[in-house]
XYZ file of C-alpha atoms in Angstrom:
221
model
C 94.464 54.495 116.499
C 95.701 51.723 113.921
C 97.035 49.898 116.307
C 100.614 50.322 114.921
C 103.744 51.544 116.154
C 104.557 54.579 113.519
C 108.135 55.843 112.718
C 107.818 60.167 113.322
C 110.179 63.228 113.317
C 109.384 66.317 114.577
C 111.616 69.482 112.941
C 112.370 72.934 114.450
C 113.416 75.250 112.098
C 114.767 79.042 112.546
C 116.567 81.239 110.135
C 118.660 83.316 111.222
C 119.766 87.168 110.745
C 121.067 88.296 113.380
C 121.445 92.118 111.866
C 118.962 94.722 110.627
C 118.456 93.188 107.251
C 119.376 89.572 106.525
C 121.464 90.288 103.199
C 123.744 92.351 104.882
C 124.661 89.713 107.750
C 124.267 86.635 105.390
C 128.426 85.413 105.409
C 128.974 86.660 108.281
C 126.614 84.474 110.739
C 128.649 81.957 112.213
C 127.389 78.820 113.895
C 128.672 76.003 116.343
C 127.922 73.447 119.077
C 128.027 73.685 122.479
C 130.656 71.219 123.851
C 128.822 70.831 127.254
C 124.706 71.298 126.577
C 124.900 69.987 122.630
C 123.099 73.602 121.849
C 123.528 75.263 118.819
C 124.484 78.409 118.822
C 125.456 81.442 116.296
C 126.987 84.949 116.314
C 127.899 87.663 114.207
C 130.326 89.342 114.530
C 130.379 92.235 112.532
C 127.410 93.135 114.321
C 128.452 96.865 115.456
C 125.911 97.269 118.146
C 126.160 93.760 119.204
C 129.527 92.002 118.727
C 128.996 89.826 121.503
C 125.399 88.987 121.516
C 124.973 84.981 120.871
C 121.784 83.089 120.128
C 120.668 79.320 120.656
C 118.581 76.807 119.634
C 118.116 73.325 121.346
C 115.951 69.766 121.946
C 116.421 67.408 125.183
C 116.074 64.484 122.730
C 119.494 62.625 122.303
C 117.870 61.390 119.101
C 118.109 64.368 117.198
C 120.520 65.425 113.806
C 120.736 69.155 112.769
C 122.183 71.332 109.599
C 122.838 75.230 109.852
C 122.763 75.436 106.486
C 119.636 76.523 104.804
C 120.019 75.321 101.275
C 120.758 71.898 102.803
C 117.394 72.050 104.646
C 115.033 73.236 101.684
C 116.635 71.997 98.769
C 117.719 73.104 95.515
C 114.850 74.732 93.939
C 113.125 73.754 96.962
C 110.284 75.778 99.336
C 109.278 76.102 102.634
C 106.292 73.950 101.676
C 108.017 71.172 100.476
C 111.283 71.194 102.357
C 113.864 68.515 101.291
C 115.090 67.666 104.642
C 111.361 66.047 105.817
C 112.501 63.035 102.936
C 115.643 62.409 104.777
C 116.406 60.426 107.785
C 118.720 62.764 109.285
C 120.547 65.919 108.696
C 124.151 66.445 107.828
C 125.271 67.946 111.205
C 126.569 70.932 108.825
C 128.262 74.015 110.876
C 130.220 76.878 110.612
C 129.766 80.127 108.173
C 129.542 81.264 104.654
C 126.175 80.013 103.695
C 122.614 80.569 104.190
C 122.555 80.269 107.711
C 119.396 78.639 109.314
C 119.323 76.513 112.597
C 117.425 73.118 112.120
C 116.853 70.567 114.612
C 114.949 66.973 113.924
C 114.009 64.393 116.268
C 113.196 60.786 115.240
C 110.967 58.644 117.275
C 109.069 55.901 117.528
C 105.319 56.248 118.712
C 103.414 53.217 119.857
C 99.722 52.886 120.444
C 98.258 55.099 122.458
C 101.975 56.501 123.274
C 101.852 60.386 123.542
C 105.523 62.275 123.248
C 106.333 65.709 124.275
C 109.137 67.715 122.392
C 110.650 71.034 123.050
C 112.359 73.405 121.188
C 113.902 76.423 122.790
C 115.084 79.246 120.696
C 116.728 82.479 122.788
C 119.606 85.206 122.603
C 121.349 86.279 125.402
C 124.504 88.835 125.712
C 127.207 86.398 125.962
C 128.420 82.676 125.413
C 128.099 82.726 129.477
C 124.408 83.937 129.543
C 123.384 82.047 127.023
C 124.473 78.592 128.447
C 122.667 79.182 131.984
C 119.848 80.322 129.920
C 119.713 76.613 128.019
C 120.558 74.982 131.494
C 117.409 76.847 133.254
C 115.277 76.393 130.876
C 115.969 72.379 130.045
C 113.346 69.837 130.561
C 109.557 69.770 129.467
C 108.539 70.876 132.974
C 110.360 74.218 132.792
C 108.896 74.497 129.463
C 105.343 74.095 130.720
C 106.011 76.208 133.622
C 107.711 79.254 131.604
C 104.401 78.889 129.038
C 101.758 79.623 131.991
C 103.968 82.509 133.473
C 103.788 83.902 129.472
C 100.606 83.200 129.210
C 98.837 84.797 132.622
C 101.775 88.337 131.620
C 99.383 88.162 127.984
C 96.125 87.798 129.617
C 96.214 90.606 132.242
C 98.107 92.648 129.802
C 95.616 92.510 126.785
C 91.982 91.570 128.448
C 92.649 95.302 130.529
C 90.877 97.299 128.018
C 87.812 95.076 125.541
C 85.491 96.394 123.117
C 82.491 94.593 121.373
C 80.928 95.700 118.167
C 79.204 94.350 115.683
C 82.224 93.929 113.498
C 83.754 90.613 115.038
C 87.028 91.143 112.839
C 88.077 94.595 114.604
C 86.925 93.540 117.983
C 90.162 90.670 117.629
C 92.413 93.494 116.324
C 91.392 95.317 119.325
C 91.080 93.205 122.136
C 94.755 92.082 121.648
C 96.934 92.227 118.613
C 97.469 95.455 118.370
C 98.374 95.862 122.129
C 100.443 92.684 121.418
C 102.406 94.507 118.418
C 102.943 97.489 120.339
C 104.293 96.197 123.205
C 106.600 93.612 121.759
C 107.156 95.414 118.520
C 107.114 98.561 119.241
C 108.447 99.096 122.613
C 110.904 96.078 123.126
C 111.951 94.848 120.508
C 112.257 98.274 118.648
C 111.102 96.887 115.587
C 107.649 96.225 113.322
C 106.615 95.964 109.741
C 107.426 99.195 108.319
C 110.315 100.154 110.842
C 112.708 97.449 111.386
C 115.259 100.037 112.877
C 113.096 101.147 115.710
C 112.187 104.450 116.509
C 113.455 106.776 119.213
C 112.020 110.262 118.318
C 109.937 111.970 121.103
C 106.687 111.914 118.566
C 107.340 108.502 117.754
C 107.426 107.280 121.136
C 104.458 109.093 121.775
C 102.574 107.654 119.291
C 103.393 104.200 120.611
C 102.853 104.626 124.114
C 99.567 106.409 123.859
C 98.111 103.413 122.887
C 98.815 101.430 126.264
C 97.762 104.423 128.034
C 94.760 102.144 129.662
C 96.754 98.633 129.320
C 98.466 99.429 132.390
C 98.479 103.314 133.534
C 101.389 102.879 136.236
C 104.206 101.912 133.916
């Protein structure tokens, strides 16, 4: 609205674990680029249950730097808050293992008057190098983006607006009417995993206890 053309970056940011708990998988996260898409990409291999499993992170912008080191991106004595890689004009390109590994994209761009710009990140895992390539391939391009978002989106709304409440109490009518379903589900049942439990759990009372709950959120399944 000034009139101005203004100089912008927009950052993606993941760390990464890649394990049960992130101090035992810290050196041994190793990161690289794609030859052919320009994702990054990271593994661990001392991962006993999955060896082979690879995750990515990319942008569609050619204008972009990145650093898979996290002390690069936050700085010494440096937060989340305040990282030290939003007063730089690039990053370092930095791959490889060893370090605190992160994944940290940033696009620079010029915005002009009434110019609007779209960016998208896409973060995913897949079980192989293979899977993981079609995977960034498929899902390139803003429409794609937009397109995967509605599909998410509609799954979310039939899943969670199948059983409301309304009371008085406007806080646990929110926690009702979809987190909790939300946690269970993704937590819970996929990814095996929540706050208290990052194993999973695979006991018959514990998977009782977490299907019970979607009972009404859809009966057939």
């Amino acid at each position: 609205r000034s009139g101005k053309m203004r100089k912008l970056s927009a950052t993606g940011y993941v760390e990464l674990v890649l394990a049960d708990m992130k101090a035992k998988s810290l050196l041994h996260v190793v990161t690289e680029a794609d030859t052919g898409s320009g994702a990054i990409i990271a593994r661990n291999r001392y991962n006993s249950v999955f060896p082979d499993r690879v995750t990515f992170f990319d942008v569609d912008d050619v204008n972009r730097s990145f650093t898979t080191d996290r002390t690069e991106f936050i700085g010494r004595n440096g937060t989340m808050a305040d990282p030290d890689a939003m007063r730089r004009t690039k990053l370092s390109g930095k791959l490889g293992s060893a370090f605190d590994p992160c994944i940290a994209m940033q696009v620079s761009f010029d915005l002009y008057d009434d110019q609007e710009k779209e960016i998208v990140f896409r973060l995913g895992s897949a079980n192989n190098s293979h899977e993981a390539m079609n995977l960034v391939q498929k899902f390139k391009g803003n429409i794609a983006a937009a397109e995967s978002l509605t599909e998410v989106n509609m799954y979310w709304k039939n899943a969670i607006n199948s059983v409301q409440i309304e009371t008085p109490d406007k806080s646990l009518d929110i926690l009702t009417n979809g987190w909790l379903t939300y946690q269970t589900l993704a937590c819970r049942i996929w990814a095996r995993s929540g706050y208290y439990q990052s194993g999973g759990a695979f006991g018959f009372r514990d998977q009782l206890q977490d299907v019970i709950s979607l009972l009404h959120v859809n009966p057939k399944d």
